[in-house]
mmCIF file of C-alpha atoms in Angstrom:
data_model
loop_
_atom_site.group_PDB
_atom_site.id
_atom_site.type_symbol
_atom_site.label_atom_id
_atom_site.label_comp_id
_atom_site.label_asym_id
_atom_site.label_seq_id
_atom_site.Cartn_x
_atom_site.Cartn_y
_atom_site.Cartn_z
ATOM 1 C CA UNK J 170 258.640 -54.461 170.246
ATOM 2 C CA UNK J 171 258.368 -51.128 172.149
ATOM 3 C CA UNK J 172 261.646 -50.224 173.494
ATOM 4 C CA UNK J 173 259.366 -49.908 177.080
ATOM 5 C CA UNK J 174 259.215 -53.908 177.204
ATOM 6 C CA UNK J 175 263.069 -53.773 176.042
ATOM 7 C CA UNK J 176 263.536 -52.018 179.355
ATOM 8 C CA UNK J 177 261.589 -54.105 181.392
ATOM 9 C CA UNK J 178 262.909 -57.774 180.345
ATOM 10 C CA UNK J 179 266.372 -56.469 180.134
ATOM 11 C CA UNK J 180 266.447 -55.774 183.843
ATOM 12 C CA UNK J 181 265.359 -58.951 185.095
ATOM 13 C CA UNK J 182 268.499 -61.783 185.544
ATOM 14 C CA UNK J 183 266.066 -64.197 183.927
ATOM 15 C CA UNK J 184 265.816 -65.258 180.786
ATOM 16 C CA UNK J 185 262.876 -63.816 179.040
ATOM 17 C CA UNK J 186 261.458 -63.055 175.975
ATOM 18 C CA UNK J 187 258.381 -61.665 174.139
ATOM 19 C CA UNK J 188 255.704 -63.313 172.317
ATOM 20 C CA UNK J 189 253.860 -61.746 169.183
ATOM 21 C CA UNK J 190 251.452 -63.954 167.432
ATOM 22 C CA UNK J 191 253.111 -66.725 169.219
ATOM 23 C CA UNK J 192 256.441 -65.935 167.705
ATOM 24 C CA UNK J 193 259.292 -64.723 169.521
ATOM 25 C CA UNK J 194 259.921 -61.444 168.732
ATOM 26 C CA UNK J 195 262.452 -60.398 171.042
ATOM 27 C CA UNK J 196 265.109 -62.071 173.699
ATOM 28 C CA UNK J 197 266.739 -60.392 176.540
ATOM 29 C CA UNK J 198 270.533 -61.657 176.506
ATOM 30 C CA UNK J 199 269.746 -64.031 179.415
ATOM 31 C CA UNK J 200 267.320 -65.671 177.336
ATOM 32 C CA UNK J 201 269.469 -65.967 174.222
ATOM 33 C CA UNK J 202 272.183 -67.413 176.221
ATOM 34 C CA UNK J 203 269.784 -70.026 177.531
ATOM 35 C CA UNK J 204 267.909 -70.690 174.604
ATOM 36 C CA UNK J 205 270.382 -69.533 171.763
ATOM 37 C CA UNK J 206 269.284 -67.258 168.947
ATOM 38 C CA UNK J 207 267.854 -69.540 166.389
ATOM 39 C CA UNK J 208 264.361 -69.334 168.405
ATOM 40 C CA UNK J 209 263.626 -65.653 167.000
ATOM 41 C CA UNK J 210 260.794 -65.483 165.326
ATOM 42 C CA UNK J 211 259.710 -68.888 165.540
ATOM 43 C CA UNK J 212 257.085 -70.125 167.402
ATOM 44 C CA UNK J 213 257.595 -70.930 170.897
ATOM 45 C CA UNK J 214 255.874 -73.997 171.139
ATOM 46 C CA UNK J 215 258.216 -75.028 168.649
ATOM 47 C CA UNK J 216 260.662 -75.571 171.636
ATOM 48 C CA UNK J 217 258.010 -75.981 174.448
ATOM 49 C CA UNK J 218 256.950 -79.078 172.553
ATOM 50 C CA UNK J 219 253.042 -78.132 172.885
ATOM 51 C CA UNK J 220 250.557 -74.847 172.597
ATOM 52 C CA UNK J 221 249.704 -73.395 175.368
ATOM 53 C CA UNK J 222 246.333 -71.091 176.149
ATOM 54 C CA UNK J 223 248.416 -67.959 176.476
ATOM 55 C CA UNK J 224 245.526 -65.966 174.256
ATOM 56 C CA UNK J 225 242.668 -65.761 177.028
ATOM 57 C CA UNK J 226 244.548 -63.025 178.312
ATOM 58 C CA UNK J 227 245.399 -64.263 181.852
ATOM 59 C CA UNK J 228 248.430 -64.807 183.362
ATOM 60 C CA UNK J 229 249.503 -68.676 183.186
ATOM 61 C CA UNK J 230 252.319 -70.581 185.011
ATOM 62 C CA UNK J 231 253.725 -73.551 183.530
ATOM 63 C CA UNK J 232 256.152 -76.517 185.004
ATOM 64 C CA UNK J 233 257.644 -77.987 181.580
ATOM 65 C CA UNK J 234 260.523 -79.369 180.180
ATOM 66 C CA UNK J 235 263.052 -77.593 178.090
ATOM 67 C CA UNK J 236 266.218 -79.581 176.016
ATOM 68 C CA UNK J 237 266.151 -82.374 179.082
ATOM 69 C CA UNK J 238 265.857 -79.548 182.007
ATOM 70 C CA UNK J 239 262.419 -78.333 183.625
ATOM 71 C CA UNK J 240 261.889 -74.723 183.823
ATOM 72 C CA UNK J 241 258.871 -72.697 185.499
ATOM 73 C CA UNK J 242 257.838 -71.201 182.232
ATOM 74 C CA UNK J 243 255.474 -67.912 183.546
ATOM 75 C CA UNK J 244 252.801 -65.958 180.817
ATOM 76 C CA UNK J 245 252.213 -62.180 181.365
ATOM 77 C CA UNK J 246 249.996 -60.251 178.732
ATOM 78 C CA UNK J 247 251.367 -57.186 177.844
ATOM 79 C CA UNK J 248 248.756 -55.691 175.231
ATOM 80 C CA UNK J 249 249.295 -57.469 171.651
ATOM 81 C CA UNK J 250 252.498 -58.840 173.270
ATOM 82 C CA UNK J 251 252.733 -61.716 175.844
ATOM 83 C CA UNK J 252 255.741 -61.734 178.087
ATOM 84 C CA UNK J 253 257.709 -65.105 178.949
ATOM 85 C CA UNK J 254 260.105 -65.748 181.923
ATOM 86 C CA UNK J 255 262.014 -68.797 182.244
ATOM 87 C CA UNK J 256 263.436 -69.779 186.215
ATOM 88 C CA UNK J 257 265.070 -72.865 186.841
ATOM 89 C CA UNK J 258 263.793 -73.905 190.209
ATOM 90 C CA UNK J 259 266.101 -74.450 193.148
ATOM 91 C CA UNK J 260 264.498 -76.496 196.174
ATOM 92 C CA UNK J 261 266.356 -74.443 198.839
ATOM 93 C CA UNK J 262 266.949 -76.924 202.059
ATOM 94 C CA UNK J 263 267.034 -73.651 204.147
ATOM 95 C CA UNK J 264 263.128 -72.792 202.716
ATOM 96 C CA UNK J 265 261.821 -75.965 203.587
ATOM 97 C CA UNK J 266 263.608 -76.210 206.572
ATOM 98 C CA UNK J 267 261.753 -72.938 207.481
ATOM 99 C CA UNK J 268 258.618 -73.994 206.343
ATOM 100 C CA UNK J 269 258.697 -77.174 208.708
ATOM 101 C CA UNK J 270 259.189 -75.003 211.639
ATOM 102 C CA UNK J 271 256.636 -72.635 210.856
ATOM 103 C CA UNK J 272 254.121 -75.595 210.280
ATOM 104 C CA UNK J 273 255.301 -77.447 213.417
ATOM 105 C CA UNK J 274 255.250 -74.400 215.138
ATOM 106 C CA UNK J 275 251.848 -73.922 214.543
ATOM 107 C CA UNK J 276 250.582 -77.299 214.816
ATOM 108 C CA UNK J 277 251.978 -77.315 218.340
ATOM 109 C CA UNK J 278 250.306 -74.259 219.789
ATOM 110 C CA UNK J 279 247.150 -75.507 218.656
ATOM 111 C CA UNK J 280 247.866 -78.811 220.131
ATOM 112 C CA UNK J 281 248.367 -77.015 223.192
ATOM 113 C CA UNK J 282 245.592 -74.789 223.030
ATOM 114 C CA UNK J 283 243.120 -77.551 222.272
ATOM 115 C CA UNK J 284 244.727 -79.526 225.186
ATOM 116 C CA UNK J 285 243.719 -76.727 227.670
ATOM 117 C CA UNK J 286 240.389 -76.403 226.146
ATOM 118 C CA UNK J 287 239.401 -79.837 226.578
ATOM 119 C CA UNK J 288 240.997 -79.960 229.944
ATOM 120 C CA UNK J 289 238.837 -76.662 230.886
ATOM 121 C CA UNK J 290 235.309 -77.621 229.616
ATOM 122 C CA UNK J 291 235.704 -81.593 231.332
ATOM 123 C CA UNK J 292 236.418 -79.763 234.137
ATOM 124 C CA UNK J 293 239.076 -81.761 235.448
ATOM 125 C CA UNK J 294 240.674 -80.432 239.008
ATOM 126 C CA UNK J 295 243.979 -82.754 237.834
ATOM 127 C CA UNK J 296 244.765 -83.993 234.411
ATOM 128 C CA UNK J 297 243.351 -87.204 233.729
ATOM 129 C CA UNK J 298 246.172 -89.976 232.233
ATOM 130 C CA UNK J 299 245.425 -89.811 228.592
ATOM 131 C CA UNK J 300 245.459 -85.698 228.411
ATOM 132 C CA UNK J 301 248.939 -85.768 230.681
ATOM 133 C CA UNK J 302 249.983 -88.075 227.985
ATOM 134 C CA UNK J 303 249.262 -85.338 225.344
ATOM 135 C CA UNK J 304 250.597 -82.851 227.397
ATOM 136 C CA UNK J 305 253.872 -84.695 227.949
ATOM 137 C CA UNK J 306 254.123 -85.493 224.264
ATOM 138 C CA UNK J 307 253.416 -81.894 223.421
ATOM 139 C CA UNK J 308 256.328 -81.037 225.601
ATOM 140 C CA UNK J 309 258.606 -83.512 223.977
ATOM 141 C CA UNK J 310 257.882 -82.501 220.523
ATOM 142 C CA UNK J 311 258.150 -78.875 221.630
ATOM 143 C CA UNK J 312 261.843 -79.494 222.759
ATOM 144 C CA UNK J 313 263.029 -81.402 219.546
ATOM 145 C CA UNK J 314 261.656 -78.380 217.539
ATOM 146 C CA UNK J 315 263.380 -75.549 219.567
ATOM 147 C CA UNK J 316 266.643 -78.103 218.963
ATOM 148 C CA UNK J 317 265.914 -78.400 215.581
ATOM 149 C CA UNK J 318 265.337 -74.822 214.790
ATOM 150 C CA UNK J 319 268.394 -73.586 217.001
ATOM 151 C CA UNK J 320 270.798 -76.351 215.062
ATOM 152 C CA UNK J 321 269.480 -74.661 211.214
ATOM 153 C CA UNK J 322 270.332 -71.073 212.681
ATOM 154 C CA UNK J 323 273.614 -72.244 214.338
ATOM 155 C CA UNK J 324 274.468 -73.612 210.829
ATOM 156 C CA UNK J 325 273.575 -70.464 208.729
ATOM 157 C CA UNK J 326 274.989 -68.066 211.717
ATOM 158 C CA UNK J 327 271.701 -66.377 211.927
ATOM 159 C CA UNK J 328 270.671 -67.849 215.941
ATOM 160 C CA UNK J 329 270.252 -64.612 217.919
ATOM 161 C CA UNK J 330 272.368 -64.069 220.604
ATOM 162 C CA UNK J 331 270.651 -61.120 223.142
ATOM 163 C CA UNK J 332 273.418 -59.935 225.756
ATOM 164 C CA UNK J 333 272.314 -58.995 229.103
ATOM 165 C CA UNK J 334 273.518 -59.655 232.638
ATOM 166 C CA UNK J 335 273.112 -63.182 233.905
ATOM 167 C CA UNK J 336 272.939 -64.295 237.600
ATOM 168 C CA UNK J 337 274.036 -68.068 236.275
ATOM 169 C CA UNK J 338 274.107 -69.175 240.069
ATOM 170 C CA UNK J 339 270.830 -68.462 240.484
ATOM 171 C CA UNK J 340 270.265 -70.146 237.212
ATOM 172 C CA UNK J 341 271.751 -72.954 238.123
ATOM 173 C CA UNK J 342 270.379 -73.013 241.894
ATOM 174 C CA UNK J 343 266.597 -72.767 240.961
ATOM 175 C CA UNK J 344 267.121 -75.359 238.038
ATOM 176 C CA UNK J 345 268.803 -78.373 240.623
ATOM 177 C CA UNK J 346 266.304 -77.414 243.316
ATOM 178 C CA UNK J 347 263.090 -77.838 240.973
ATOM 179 C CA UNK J 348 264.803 -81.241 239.002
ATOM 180 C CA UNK J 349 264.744 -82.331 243.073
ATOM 181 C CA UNK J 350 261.059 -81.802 243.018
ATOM 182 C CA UNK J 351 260.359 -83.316 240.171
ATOM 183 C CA UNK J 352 262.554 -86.567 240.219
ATOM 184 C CA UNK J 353 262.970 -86.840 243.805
ATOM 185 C CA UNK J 354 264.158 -90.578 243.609
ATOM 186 C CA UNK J 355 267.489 -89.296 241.610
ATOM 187 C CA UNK J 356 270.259 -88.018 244.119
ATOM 188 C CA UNK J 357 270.978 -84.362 242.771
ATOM 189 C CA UNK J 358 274.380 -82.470 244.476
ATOM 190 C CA UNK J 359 275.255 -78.976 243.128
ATOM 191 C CA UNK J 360 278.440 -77.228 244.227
ATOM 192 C CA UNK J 361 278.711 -73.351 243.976
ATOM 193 C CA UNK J 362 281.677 -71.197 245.452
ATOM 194 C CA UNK J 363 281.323 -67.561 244.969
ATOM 195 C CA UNK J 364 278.338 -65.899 242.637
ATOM 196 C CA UNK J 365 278.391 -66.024 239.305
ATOM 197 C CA UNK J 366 278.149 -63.351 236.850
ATOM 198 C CA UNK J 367 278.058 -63.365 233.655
ATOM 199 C CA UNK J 368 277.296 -60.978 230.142
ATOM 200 C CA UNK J 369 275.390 -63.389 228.326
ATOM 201 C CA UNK J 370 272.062 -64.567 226.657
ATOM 202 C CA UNK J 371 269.983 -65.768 229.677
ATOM 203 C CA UNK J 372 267.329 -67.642 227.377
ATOM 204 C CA UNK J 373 270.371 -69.285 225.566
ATOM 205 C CA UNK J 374 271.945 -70.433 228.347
ATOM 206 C CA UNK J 375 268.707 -72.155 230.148
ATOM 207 C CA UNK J 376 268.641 -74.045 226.651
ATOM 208 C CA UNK J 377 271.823 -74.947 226.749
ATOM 209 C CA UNK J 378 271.567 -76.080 230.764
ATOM 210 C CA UNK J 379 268.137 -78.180 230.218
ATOM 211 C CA UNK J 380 269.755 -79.932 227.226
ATOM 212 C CA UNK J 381 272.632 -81.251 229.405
ATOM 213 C CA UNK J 382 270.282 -82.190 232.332
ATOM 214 C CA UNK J 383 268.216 -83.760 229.812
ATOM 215 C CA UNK J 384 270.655 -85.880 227.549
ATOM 216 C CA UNK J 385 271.476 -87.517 230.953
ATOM 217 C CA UNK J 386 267.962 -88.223 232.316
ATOM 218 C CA UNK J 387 267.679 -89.500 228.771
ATOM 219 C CA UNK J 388 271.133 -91.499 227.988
ATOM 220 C CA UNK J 389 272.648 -92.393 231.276
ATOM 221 C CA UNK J 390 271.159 -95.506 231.531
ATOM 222 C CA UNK J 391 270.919 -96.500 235.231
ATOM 223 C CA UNK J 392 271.837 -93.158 236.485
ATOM 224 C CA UNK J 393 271.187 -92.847 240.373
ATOM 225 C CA UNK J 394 273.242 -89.187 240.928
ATOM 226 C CA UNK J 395 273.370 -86.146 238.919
ATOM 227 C CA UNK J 396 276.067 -83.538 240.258
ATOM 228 C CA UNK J 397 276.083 -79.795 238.932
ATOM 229 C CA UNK J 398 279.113 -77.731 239.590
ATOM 230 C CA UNK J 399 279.601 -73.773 239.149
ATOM 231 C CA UNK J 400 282.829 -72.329 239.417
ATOM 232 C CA UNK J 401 284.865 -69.378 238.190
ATOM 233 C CA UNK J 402 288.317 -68.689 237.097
ATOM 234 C CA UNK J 403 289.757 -64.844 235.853
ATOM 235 C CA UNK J 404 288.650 -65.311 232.246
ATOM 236 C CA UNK J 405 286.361 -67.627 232.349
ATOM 237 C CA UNK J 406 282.633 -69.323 234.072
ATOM 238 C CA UNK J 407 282.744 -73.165 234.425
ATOM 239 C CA UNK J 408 279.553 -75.704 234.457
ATOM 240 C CA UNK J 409 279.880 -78.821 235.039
ATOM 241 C CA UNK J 410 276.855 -81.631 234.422
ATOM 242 C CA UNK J 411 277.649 -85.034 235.512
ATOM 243 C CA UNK J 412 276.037 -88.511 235.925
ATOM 244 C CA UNK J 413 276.918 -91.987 237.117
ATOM 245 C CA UNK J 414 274.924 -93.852 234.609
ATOM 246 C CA UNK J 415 276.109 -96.219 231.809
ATOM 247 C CA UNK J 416 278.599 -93.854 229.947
ATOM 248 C CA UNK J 417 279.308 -93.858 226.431
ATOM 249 C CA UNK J 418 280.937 -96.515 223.988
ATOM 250 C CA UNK J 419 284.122 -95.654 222.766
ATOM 251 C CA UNK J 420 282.835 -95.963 219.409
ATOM 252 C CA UNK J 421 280.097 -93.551 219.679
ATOM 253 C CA UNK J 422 282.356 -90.576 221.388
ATOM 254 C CA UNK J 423 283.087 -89.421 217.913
ATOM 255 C CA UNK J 424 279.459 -89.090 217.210
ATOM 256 C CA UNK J 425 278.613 -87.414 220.045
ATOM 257 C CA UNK J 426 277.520 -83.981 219.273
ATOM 258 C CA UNK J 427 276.163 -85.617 216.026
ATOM 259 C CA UNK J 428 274.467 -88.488 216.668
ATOM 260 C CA UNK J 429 271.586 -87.564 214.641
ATOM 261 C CA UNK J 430 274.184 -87.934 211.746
ATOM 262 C CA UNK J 431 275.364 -91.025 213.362
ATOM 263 C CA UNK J 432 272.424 -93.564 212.267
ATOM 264 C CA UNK J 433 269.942 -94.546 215.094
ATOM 265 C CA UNK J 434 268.332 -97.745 216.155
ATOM 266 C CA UNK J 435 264.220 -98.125 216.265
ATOM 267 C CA UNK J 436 264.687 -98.622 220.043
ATOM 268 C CA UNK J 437 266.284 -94.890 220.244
ATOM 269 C CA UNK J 438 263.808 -92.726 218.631
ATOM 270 C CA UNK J 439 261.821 -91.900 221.635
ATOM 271 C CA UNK J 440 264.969 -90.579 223.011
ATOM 272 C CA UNK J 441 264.420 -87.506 221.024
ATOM 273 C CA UNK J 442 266.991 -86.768 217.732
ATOM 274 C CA UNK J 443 270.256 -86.676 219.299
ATOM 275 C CA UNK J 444 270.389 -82.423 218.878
ATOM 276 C CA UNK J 445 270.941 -81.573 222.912
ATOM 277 C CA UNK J 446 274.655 -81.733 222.313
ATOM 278 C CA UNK J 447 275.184 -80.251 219.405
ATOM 279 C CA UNK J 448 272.887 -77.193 220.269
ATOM 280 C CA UNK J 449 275.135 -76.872 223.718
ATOM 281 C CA UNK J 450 278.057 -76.959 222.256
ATOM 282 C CA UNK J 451 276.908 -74.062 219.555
ATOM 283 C CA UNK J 452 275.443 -71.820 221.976
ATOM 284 C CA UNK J 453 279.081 -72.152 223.835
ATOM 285 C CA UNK J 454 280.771 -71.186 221.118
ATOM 286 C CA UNK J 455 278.296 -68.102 220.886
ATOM 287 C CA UNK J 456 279.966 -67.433 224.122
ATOM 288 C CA UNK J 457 283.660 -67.090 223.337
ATOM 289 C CA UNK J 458 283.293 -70.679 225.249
ATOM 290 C CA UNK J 459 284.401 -74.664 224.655
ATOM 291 C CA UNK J 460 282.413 -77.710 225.342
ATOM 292 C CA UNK J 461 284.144 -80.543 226.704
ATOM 293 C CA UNK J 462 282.919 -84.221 226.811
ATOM 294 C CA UNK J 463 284.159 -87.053 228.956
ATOM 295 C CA UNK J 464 283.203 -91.148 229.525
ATOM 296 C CA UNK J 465 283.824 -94.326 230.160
ATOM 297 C CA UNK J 466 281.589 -97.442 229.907
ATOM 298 C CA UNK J 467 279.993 -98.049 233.622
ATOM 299 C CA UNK J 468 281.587 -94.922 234.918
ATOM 300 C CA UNK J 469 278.827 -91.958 233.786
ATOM 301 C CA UNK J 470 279.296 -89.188 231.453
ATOM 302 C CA UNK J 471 280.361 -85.627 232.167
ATOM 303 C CA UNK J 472 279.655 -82.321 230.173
ATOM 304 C CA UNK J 473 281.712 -79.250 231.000
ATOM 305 C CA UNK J 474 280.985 -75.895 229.544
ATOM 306 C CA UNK J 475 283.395 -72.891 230.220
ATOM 307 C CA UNK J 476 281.675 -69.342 229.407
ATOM 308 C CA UNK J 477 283.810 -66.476 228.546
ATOM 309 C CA UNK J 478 283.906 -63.845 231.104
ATOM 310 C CA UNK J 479 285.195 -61.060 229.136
ATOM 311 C CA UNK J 480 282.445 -60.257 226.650
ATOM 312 C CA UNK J 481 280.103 -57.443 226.890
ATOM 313 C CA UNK J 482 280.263 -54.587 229.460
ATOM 314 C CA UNK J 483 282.102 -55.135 232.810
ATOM 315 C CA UNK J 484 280.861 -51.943 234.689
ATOM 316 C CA UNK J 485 277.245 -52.487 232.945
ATOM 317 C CA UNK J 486 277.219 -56.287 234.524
ATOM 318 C CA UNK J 487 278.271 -54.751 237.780
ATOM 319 C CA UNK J 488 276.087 -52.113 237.968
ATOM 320 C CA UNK J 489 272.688 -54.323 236.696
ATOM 321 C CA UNK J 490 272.971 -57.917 237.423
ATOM 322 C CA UNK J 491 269.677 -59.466 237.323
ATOM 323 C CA UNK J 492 268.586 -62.700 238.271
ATOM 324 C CA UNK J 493 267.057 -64.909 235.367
ATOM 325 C CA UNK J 494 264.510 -66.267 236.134
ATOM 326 C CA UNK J 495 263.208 -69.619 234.231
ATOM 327 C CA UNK J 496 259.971 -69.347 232.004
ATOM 328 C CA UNK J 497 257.964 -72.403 233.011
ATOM 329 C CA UNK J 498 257.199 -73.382 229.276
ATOM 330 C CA UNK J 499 261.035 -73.450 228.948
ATOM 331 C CA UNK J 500 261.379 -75.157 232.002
ATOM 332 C CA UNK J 501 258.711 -77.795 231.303
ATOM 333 C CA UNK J 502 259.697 -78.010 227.727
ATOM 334 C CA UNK J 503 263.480 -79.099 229.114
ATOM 335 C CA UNK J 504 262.240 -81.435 231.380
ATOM 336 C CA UNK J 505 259.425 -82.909 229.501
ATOM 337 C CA UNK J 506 260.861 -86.411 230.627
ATOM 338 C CA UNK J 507 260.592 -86.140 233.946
ATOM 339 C CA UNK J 508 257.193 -83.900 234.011
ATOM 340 C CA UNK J 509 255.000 -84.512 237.241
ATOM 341 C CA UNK J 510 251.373 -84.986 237.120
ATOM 342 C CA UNK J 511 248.701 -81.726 236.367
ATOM 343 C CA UNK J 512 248.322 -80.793 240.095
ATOM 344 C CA UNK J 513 251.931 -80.910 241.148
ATOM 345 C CA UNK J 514 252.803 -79.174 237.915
ATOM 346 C CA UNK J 515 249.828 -76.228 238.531
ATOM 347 C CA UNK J 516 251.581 -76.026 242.311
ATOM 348 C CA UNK J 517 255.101 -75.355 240.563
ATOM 349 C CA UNK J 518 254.047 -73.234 238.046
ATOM 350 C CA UNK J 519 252.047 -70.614 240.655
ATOM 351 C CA UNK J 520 255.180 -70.467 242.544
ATOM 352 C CA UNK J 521 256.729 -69.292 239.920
ATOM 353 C CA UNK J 522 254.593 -66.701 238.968
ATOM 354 C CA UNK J 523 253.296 -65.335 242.090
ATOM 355 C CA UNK J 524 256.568 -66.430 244.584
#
């Protein structure tokens, strides 16, 4: 062996060794402790258990079992020598977790897009039932996706968190008074003292809003009110999301901001996966903040989220605070429950982008 392949196989962490003839004639020490050193100079099917074509001279990849334990077995020619690397594969939950998102990601834009297409060359001046179907679904889907992709990066710490100053009144404000437009039959109260300002992620914090809005229109089975609060004390921002519906079992409160954990009935599944609460109660934590939980059977449900006031720059947030304003994908996504028919939905979203 030329001590140039010595160099090479000895800086890879896996085992591998070279082929001459079909005999091993060398082992880097990852190999050997893998494989132990009786296999030099033998012949490597000896322990692969069959021949492979390894003499065309292409490269060949190989899925085969080695004393009990499978091993990608990989081929690369290297003159009169053929070079062998052994990798135990590892099905990473975090990989396919990230290639469900991406496909679901994907499959959902061109949902949408073919939605809109269709829409366009019917020529419909209003949706008719069976596309607002799709477009609701496509909503619904979208929302359990962004929850499901915000709950993987919450675990592994990597969900960004993008600083800037928040007007969460405003926020708040132009949140109740669309929800009034679009559920008009559902009594909506929201109670703000003085403005609120905060240093925070403004696309975070719609997410976590829309979650708690929507677990309720979801959950709070016969729910007639919904009250929003705002208030602030020296350290800290306060929101409060409330409802009068059913409440919550005793015996599912400690399941609460895991219920997807938590086993569900047939019956619930349309309800979405149970992620709204665990997603607000990470992004409050982002914020220095807590998330606090509180029903009774009969007597509604209510969510209350502090936010710390104290992070990022106090004379920056002073001297810049902007107004979020709500993207109407977000918005819509949120609210995909409650979403109004085409035309209403075309009124609401040209207010938003030319009011």
């Amino acid at each position: 062996m030329s001590s140039r392949s010595d160099e090479i196989l000895n800086l890879t962490q896996e085992a591998a060794v070279l082929l001459r003839g079909g005999a091993v004639c060398y082992m880097n020490p990852a190999a050997r402790r893998m494989l132990g050193h009786e296999l030099m100079n033998r012949p490597l099917a000896e322990l692969l258990g069959c021949e492979l074509p390894v003499a065309a001279g292409g490269a060949l990849t190989a899925d085969l079992p080695i004393s009990g334990r499978y091993y990608i077995v990989r081929f690369h020619p290297l003159g009169d020598t053929t070079a062998v690397f052994f990798t135990e594969p590892a099905l990473r939950e975090e990989l396919v977790s990230d290639a469900y998102l991406h496909a679901m990601r994907t499959t959902l834009m061109n949902l949408r897009l073919s939605i809109q297409q269709t829409v366009h060359a019917l020529g419909f001046p209003v949706m008719s039932p069976p596309m607002l179907q799709c477009e609701r679904q496509y909503f619904k889907l979208n929302r359990m996706l962004a929850n499901t992709a915000a709950v993987h990066a919450l675990c592994r710490g990597t969900l960004p968190l993008v600083l800037g100053p928040l007007d969460l009144t405003s926020l708040v404000v132009n949140t109740a008074d669309t929800l009034r437009l679009m559920k008009p039959e559902l009594a909506i109260s929201l109670r703000c003292g003085e403005p609120v300002h905060l240093w925070a992620d403004g696309n975070l914090i719609e997410s976590l809003l829309l979650n708690l809005i929507s677990n309720a229109l979801h959950h709070a089975e016969g729910m007639t009110r919904l009250e929003l609060e705002l208030r602030v004390e020296p350290q800290r921002a306060i929101l409060t999301v409330g409802d009068n519906g059913c409440g919550i079992a005793p015996s599912q409160m400690p399941a609460v901001f895991s219920r997807y954990l938590a086993g569900y009935q047939l019956s619930e599944m349309d309800a979405g996966a149970g992620l709204g609460l665990t997603v607000a109660r990470g992004i409050a934590r982002l914020h220095e903040g807590t998330l606090l939980l509180s029903s009774r059977p009969g007597g509604g449900t209510t969510v209350q989220v502090s936010f710390s006031r104290t992070l990022g720059s106090e004379s920056a947030l002073h001297e810049s605070v902007s107004s979020y304003e709500p993207r109407m994908d977000t918005l819509l996504t949120g609210l995909a429950e409650v979403l109004p028919d085409d035309s209403f939905r075309m009124n609401l979203e040209e207010s938003y982008l030319m009011g």
